[in-house]
C-alpha positions as a LaTeX table, in Angstrom:
\begin{tabular}{lrrr}
\hline
Residue & $x$ (\AA) & $y$ (\AA) & $z$ (\AA) \\
\hline
Met1 & $-2.90$ & 45.99 & 17.07 \\
Glu2 & $-5.64$ & 48.41 & 16.01 \\
Met3 & $-3.09$ & 50.33 & 13.92 \\
Ile4 & $-2.04$ & 47.16 & 12.07 \\
Phe5 & $-5.69$ & 46.28 & 11.43 \\
Leu6 & $-6.33$ & 49.80 & 10.06 \\
Leu7 & $-3.27$ & 49.56 & 7.81 \\
Leu8 & $-4.50$ & 46.25 & 6.40 \\
Ile9 & $-7.87$ & 47.81 & 5.64 \\
Leu10 & $-6.24$ & 50.77 & 3.89 \\
Leu11 & $-4.05$ & 48.48 & 1.79 \\
Thr12 & $-7.12$ & 46.51 & 0.80 \\
Val13 & $-9.12$ & 49.60 & $-0.18$ \\
Tyr14 & $-6.18$ & 51.54 & $-1.64$ \\
Pro15 & $-3.69$ & 48.90 & $-2.75$ \\
Val16 & $-0.18$ & 49.88 & $-3.80$ \\
Thr17 & 0.21 & 48.04 & $-7.06$ \\
Ala18 & 3.12 & 47.45 & $-9.35$ \\
Tyr19 & 3.01 & 48.93 & $-12.83$ \\
Lys20 & 3.79 & 47.29 & $-16.14$ \\
Ala21 & 7.52 & 46.84 & $-16.71$ \\
Val22 & 9.40 & 50.08 & $-17.31$ \\
Val23 & 12.35 & 50.40 & $-19.71$ \\
Phe24 & 14.68 & 53.42 & $-19.56$ \\
Ile25 & 16.87 & 54.46 & $-22.49$ \\
His26 & 19.41 & 57.22 & $-21.89$ \\
Gly27 & 20.60 & 59.96 & $-24.19$ \\
Leu28 & 23.76 & 61.34 & $-25.74$ \\
Asn29 & 26.92 & 60.60 & $-23.74$ \\
Gly30 & 24.71 & 59.03 & $-21.10$ \\
Leu31 & 24.65 & 55.84 & $-19.08$ \\
Ser32 & 22.00 & 53.45 & $-17.86$ \\
Ser33 & 22.51 & 54.91 & $-14.36$ \\
Asp34 & 20.93 & 58.17 & $-15.55$ \\
Gly35 & 17.59 & 56.57 & $-14.76$ \\
Asn36 & 18.43 & 55.63 & $-11.16$ \\
Leu37 & 16.30 & 58.32 & $-9.51$ \\
Ile38 & 13.37 & 57.37 & $-11.72$ \\
Asn39 & 13.66 & 53.76 & $-10.59$ \\
Asp40 & 14.18 & 54.67 & $-6.92$ \\
Thr41 & 11.05 & 56.83 & $-6.97$ \\
Leu42 & 9.08 & 54.22 & $-8.86$ \\
Gln43 & 9.96 & 51.49 & $-6.38$ \\
Lys44 & 8.97 & 53.66 & $-3.43$ \\
Leu45 & 5.59 & 54.52 & $-4.91$ \\
His46 & 4.89 & 51.25 & $-6.72$ \\
Pro47 & 7.09 & 48.51 & $-5.26$ \\
Lys48 & 8.12 & 45.53 & $-7.34$ \\
Thr49 & 7.53 & 47.28 & $-10.64$ \\
Pro50 & 9.95 & 45.61 & $-13.08$ \\
Tyr51 & 12.53 & 48.13 & $-14.26$ \\
Tyr52 & 15.21 & 47.81 & $-16.92$ \\
Ala53 & 17.84 & 50.34 & $-17.96$ \\
Val54 & 19.42 & 49.39 & $-21.26$ \\
Glu55 & 23.16 & 48.93 & $-20.76$ \\
Ala56 & 23.91 & 48.09 & $-24.36$ \\
Phe57 & 25.57 & 51.38 & $-25.20$ \\
Gly58 & 26.93 & 54.45 & $-23.51$ \\
Asn59 & 29.28 & 57.40 & $-23.77$ \\
Leu60 & 31.11 & 57.25 & $-27.11$ \\
Gln61 & 28.71 & 54.71 & $-28.57$ \\
Thr62 & 26.00 & 57.36 & $-28.45$ \\
Leu63 & 27.93 & 59.16 & $-31.20$ \\
Leu64 & 27.10 & 56.39 & $-33.65$ \\
Pro65 & 24.55 & 56.84 & $-36.44$ \\
Leu66 & 21.11 & 56.47 & $-34.90$ \\
Trp67 & 20.06 & 53.46 & $-36.98$ \\
Glu68 & 23.11 & 51.66 & $-35.55$ \\
Glu69 & 22.01 & 52.63 & $-32.04$ \\
Val70 & 18.52 & 51.33 & $-32.83$ \\
Asp71 & 20.04 & 48.02 & $-33.91$ \\
Ile72 & 22.09 & 47.83 & $-30.71$ \\
Val73 & 19.08 & 48.39 & $-28.46$ \\
Arg74 & 16.57 & 46.31 & $-30.44$ \\
Pro75 & 17.46 & 42.82 & $-29.06$ \\
Tyr76 & 17.25 & 44.12 & $-25.49$ \\
Leu77 & 13.83 & 45.64 & $-26.07$ \\
Leu78 & 12.60 & 42.46 & $-27.75$ \\
Lys79 & 13.78 & 40.49 & $-24.73$ \\
Tyr80 & 11.93 & 42.76 & $-22.31$ \\
Met81 & 8.75 & 42.63 & $-24.39$ \\
Lys82 & 8.89 & 38.83 & $-24.54$ \\
Ala83 & 9.30 & 38.66 & $-20.77$ \\
His84 & 6.28 & 40.95 & $-20.29$ \\
Pro85 & 3.61 & 40.06 & $-22.86$ \\
Glu86 & 1.10 & 42.22 & $-20.97$ \\
Gly87 & 3.00 & 45.26 & $-22.21$ \\
Ile88 & 5.79 & 47.62 & $-21.18$ \\
His89 & 6.37 & 51.36 & $-20.76$ \\
Leu90 & 9.26 & 53.25 & $-22.40$ \\
Ile91 & 10.99 & 56.25 & $-20.82$ \\
Cys92 & 13.41 & 57.75 & $-23.32$ \\
Tyr93 & 15.61 & 60.69 & $-22.42$ \\
Ser94 & 17.09 & 63.24 & $-24.82$ \\
Gln95 & 18.61 & 61.58 & $-27.90$ \\
Gly96 & 17.23 & 58.31 & $-26.53$ \\
Gly97 & 13.80 & 59.56 & $-27.56$ \\
Leu98 & 14.87 & 59.42 & $-31.19$ \\
Val99 & 16.31 & 55.94 & $-30.72$ \\
Cys100 & 12.94 & 54.93 & $-29.29$ \\
Arg101 & 11.15 & 56.43 & $-32.27$ \\
Gly102 & 13.29 & 54.30 & $-34.53$ \\
Leu103 & 12.48 & 51.21 & $-32.49$ \\
Leu104 & 8.76 & 51.89 & $-32.27$ \\
Ser105 & 8.57 & 52.53 & $-36.00$ \\
Thr106 & 10.33 & 49.35 & $-37.04$ \\
Ile107 & 9.16 & 46.67 & $-34.57$ \\
Pro108 & 5.86 & 45.42 & $-36.03$ \\
Asp109 & 4.54 & 43.57 & $-32.98$ \\
His110 & 5.82 & 45.72 & $-30.12$ \\
Asn111 & 3.69 & 45.93 & $-26.99$ \\
Val112 & 4.69 & 49.38 & $-25.73$ \\
Asn113 & 1.82 & 50.90 & $-23.80$ \\
Thr114 & 3.21 & 54.33 & $-22.91$ \\
Phe115 & 6.10 & 56.12 & $-24.62$ \\
Ile116 & 7.48 & 58.98 & $-22.51$ \\
Ala117 & 9.83 & 61.27 & $-24.45$ \\
Leu118 & 11.75 & 63.31 & $-21.88$ \\
Ser119 & 13.26 & 66.41 & $-23.48$ \\
Ser120 & 13.91 & 64.71 & $-26.81$ \\
Pro121 & 14.57 & 66.52 & $-30.11$ \\
Leu122 & 11.71 & 64.68 & $-31.80$ \\
Ala123 & 11.31 & 67.17 & $-34.64$ \\
Gly124 & 15.04 & 67.78 & $-35.04$ \\
Ile125 & 17.56 & 70.25 & $-33.72$ \\
Phe126 & 19.04 & 73.51 & $-35.04$ \\
Gly127 & 21.20 & 75.77 & $-32.93$ \\
Asp128 & 24.64 & 76.70 & $-31.65$ \\
Trp129 & 26.81 & 74.94 & $-29.11$ \\
Lys130 & 27.34 & 76.96 & $-25.94$ \\
Phe131 & 31.13 & 76.66 & $-25.94$ \\
Thr132 & 31.45 & 77.94 & $-29.53$ \\
His133 & 28.72 & 80.58 & $-29.46$ \\
Lys134 & 30.71 & 82.82 & $-27.10$ \\
Phe135 & 33.59 & 83.15 & $-29.57$ \\
Phe136 & 31.87 & 82.45 & $-32.91$ \\
Pro137 & 28.20 & 83.44 & $-32.59$ \\
Asn138 & 25.95 & 81.30 & $-34.81$ \\
Phe139 & 28.93 & 79.85 & $-36.69$ \\
Val140 & 28.07 & 76.22 & $-36.01$ \\
Arg141 & 24.36 & 76.80 & $-36.54$ \\
Asp142 & 24.83 & 78.51 & $-39.89$ \\
Asn143 & 27.50 & 76.23 & $-41.30$ \\
Ala144 & 26.90 & 72.75 & $-39.88$ \\
Tyr145 & 24.78 & 71.79 & $-42.87$ \\
Arg146 & 27.84 & 71.93 & $-45.13$ \\
Phe147 & 29.23 & 68.85 & $-43.38$ \\
Leu148 & 26.19 & 67.18 & $-41.88$ \\
Tyr149 & 24.28 & 67.09 & $-45.16$ \\
Thr150 & 26.78 & 64.78 & $-46.80$ \\
Lys151 & 27.18 & 61.01 & $-46.79$ \\
Ile152 & 30.03 & 61.34 & $-44.29$ \\
Gly153 & 28.01 & 63.74 & $-42.14$ \\
Gln154 & 25.28 & 61.12 & $-41.82$ \\
Glu155 & 27.77 & 58.77 & $-40.21$ \\
Ile156 & 27.56 & 60.66 & $-36.93$ \\
Phe157 & 24.57 & 61.07 & $-34.64$ \\
Leu158 & 23.98 & 64.81 & $-35.09$ \\
Gly159 & 23.66 & 64.63 & $-38.85$ \\
Asn160 & 20.76 & 62.22 & $-38.46$ \\
Tyr161 & 18.47 & 64.80 & $-36.87$ \\
Trp162 & 20.02 & 68.16 & $-37.76$ \\
Lys163 & 17.20 & 70.10 & $-39.44$ \\
Asp164 & 18.35 & 73.37 & $-40.95$ \\
Pro165 & 15.20 & 75.35 & $-41.87$ \\
His166 & 17.18 & 77.30 & $-44.46$ \\
His167 & 18.37 & 74.19 & $-46.33$ \\
Leu168 & 15.43 & 71.80 & $-46.21$ \\
His169 & 16.16 & 70.50 & $-49.70$ \\
Leu170 & 19.49 & 69.19 & $-48.44$ \\
Tyr171 & 17.89 & 67.87 & $-45.25$ \\
Thr172 & 15.37 & 65.81 & $-47.22$ \\
Lys173 & 18.09 & 64.60 & $-49.57$ \\
Phe174 & 20.67 & 63.52 & $-47.00$ \\
Ser175 & 18.95 & 62.92 & $-43.65$ \\
Asn176 & 18.66 & 59.15 & $-43.43$ \\
Phe177 & 16.98 & 58.95 & $-40.02$ \\
Leu178 & 14.66 & 61.81 & $-39.06$ \\
Ala179 & 13.53 & 62.69 & $-42.58$ \\
Pro180 & 12.37 & 59.12 & $-43.38$ \\
Leu181 & 10.68 & 58.72 & $-39.98$ \\
Asn182 & 8.74 & 61.96 & $-40.51$ \\
Asn183 & 8.20 & 61.19 & $-44.20$ \\
Asp184 & 9.92 & 64.45 & $-45.08$ \\
Ser185 & 11.83 & 62.48 & $-47.70$ \\
Lys186 & 8.84 & 60.36 & $-48.81$ \\
Ser187 & 10.03 & 57.11 & $-47.28$ \\
Pro188 & 8.86 & 53.87 & $-48.95$ \\
Tyr189 & 8.50 & 52.45 & $-45.42$ \\
Ile190 & 6.23 & 55.17 & $-44.03$ \\
Thr191 & 3.11 & 52.97 & $-44.05$ \\
Glu192 & 4.97 & 50.41 & $-41.95$ \\
Tyr193 & 6.36 & 53.11 & $-39.66$ \\
Lys194 & 2.88 & 54.54 & $-39.11$ \\
Arg195 & 1.24 & 51.18 & $-38.44$ \\
Asn196 & 3.91 & 50.29 & $-35.89$ \\
Phe197 & 3.99 & 53.68 & $-34.17$ \\
Leu198 & 0.21 & 53.65 & $-33.74$ \\
Arg199 & 0.47 & 50.56 & $-31.55$ \\
Ile200 & 1.43 & 52.93 & $-28.70$ \\
Lys201 & $-1.46$ & 53.55 & $-26.35$ \\
Asn202 & $-0.17$ & 56.82 & $-24.86$ \\
Leu203 & 2.45 & 59.38 & $-25.88$ \\
Ile204 & 3.82 & 61.70 & $-23.19$ \\
Leu205 & 5.91 & 64.68 & $-24.36$ \\
Ile206 & 7.93 & 66.59 & $-21.76$ \\
Gly207 & 10.06 & 69.69 & $-22.34$ \\
Gly208 & 10.53 & 73.28 & $-21.27$ \\
Pro209 & 11.76 & 76.74 & $-22.26$ \\
Asn210 & 14.87 & 76.69 & $-20.06$ \\
Asp211 & 16.33 & 73.59 & $-21.67$ \\
Asp212 & 19.80 & 74.66 & $-22.79$ \\
Val213 & 20.42 & 71.86 & $-25.30$ \\
Ile214 & 17.28 & 71.15 & $-27.32$ \\
Ser215 & 16.85 & 73.94 & $-29.88$ \\
Pro216 & 14.14 & 74.89 & $-30.30$ \\
Trp217 & 12.95 & 73.40 & $-27.03$ \\
Gln218 & 9.52 & 72.91 & $-28.67$ \\
Ser219 & 11.05 & 70.08 & $-30.67$ \\
Ser220 & 10.37 & 68.00 & $-27.56$ \\
His221 & 6.68 & 68.61 & $-28.38$ \\
Phe222 & 7.15 & 67.99 & $-32.13$ \\
Gly223 & 7.34 & 71.73 & $-32.84$ \\
Phe224 & 10.04 & 73.34 & $-34.98$ \\
Tyr225 & 11.28 & 76.43 & $-36.82$ \\
Asn226 & 9.93 & 77.56 & $-40.16$ \\
Glu227 & 12.20 & 79.19 & $-42.73$ \\
Lys228 & 11.97 & 82.50 & $-40.81$ \\
Glu229 & 13.11 & 80.72 & $-37.62$ \\
Glu230 & 9.69 & 81.21 & $-36.08$ \\
Val231 & 8.62 & 78.26 & $-33.97$ \\
Gln232 & 5.54 & 76.46 & $-35.22$ \\
Gly233 & 3.75 & 73.99 & $-33.00$ \\
Met234 & 3.12 & 70.32 & $-33.62$ \\
Lys235 & $-0.24$ & 70.90 & $-35.30$ \\
Glu236 & 1.39 & 73.19 & $-37.88$ \\
Gln237 & 3.99 & 70.64 & $-38.96$ \\
Lys238 & 3.59 & 68.94 & $-42.31$ \\
Phe239 & 4.00 & 65.49 & $-40.78$ \\
Tyr240 & 1.08 & 66.24 & $-38.45$ \\
Leu241 & $-1.19$ & 67.73 & $-41.11$ \\
Glu242 & $-0.56$ & 64.75 & $-43.40$ \\
Asp243 & $-0.68$ & 62.32 & $-40.48$ \\
Ser244 & 2.52 & 60.85 & $-41.86$ \\
Phe245 & 3.30 & 58.52 & $-38.95$ \\
Gly246 & 0.08 & 58.69 & $-36.94$ \\
Leu247 & 0.60 & 61.76 & $-34.77$ \\
Lys248 & $-2.65$ & 63.44 & $-35.85$ \\
Thr249 & $-4.58$ & 60.20 & $-35.33$ \\
Met250 & $-3.22$ & 59.83 & $-31.81$ \\
Asp251 & $-3.98$ & 63.47 & $-31.03$ \\
Lys252 & $-7.58$ & 63.18 & $-32.23$ \\
Gln253 & $-7.96$ & 60.11 & $-30.00$ \\
Asn254 & $-6.62$ & 62.04 & $-26.96$ \\
Arg255 & $-3.62$ & 59.74 & $-26.68$ \\
Ile256 & $-1.05$ & 62.56 & $-26.49$ \\
Lys257 & $-0.23$ & 64.64 & $-23.42$ \\
Thr258 & 2.29 & 67.48 & $-23.47$ \\
Tyr259 & 3.97 & 69.08 & $-20.48$ \\
Glu260 & 5.81 & 72.41 & $-20.55$ \\
Ile261 & 7.94 & 72.70 & $-17.41$ \\
Pro262 & 10.01 & 75.88 & $-16.83$ \\
Asn263 & 13.30 & 76.34 & $-15.01$ \\
Ile264 & 14.87 & 72.97 & $-15.82$ \\
Gln265 & 18.15 & 72.66 & $-17.69$ \\
His266 & 18.67 & 69.70 & $-19.96$ \\
Arg267 & 20.86 & 67.57 & $-17.72$ \\
His268 & 18.47 & 67.98 & $-14.79$ \\
Trp269 & 15.37 & 66.37 & $-16.31$ \\
Val270 & 16.28 & 62.93 & $-14.97$ \\
Arg271 & 17.19 & 64.44 & $-11.60$ \\
Asn272 & 14.08 & 66.53 & $-10.96$ \\
Leu273 & 11.95 & 64.74 & $-8.40$ \\
Thr274 & 8.84 & 66.81 & $-9.14$ \\
Val275 & 8.91 & 65.86 & $-12.83$ \\
Ile276 & 9.56 & 62.23 & $-11.96$ \\
Lys277 & 6.82 & 61.93 & $-9.30$ \\
Asp278 & 4.13 & 64.18 & $-10.71$ \\
Ile279 & 4.46 & 63.47 & $-14.42$ \\
Ile280 & 6.55 & 60.41 & $-15.27$ \\
Val281 & 5.38 & 58.00 & $-12.58$ \\
Lys282 & 1.77 & 59.17 & $-12.79$ \\
Ser283 & 1.82 & 58.54 & $-16.55$ \\
Leu284 & 2.71 & 54.88 & $-16.05$ \\
Thr285 & $-0.81$ & 53.60 & $-15.43$ \\
\hline
\end{tabular}
């Protein structure tokens, strides 16, 4: 009886509360179930927190152009936001982080409180595929632009955020997703994108040096290669210096947190309990 009374006192002083609704969006060739461990952990630590994993697309549909993926997910996100006018949190994994950027830039009245980008190529990607590098070192990396920087090449997902530092003139000419979002191609919609993106209260960027997919891994922190293939951090990027979509503003207001976590391969981010408990869940306040 005394133990029950003590427990009631503890729950009163230190209540376990539910968070705002959480929405999970998976990445390339992924499924909504990729977020299961995140939800399981969340429910244990903060029971009854509303959780949604978008089931609108998966597997082969993640090969579509990213604006099409944005259009697929948009009605689901609008539904979740309407159901939770107090605000929601977004957890977006891998390529899903870019889909979320497209959504957050084009929904004028979104109520996203925290946007967590989990190992997402936010500043683009440039590198070889593991299964080709062994036999043809750097072949894909050095020649992908020939196909991806064409109208046909923009009809597949990779062309939308492939950023070849040696052919930036072609990137700005052909990239119809990442370049407009970053204003690398002087988008006529950049003012709208910036206004919408700045509605986010908190931006959480998670990545690490042992990620074997995102290249460079610093793209998950908005860093990228220069023309010498030297990695420059977020604050050295043109879109930051010009505050193209609000990144510099958010940084100056201490609304951005970055986490560099070693020894995690790309497919394990959503399966690493330490990352989920100590970073993701704690960021959902």
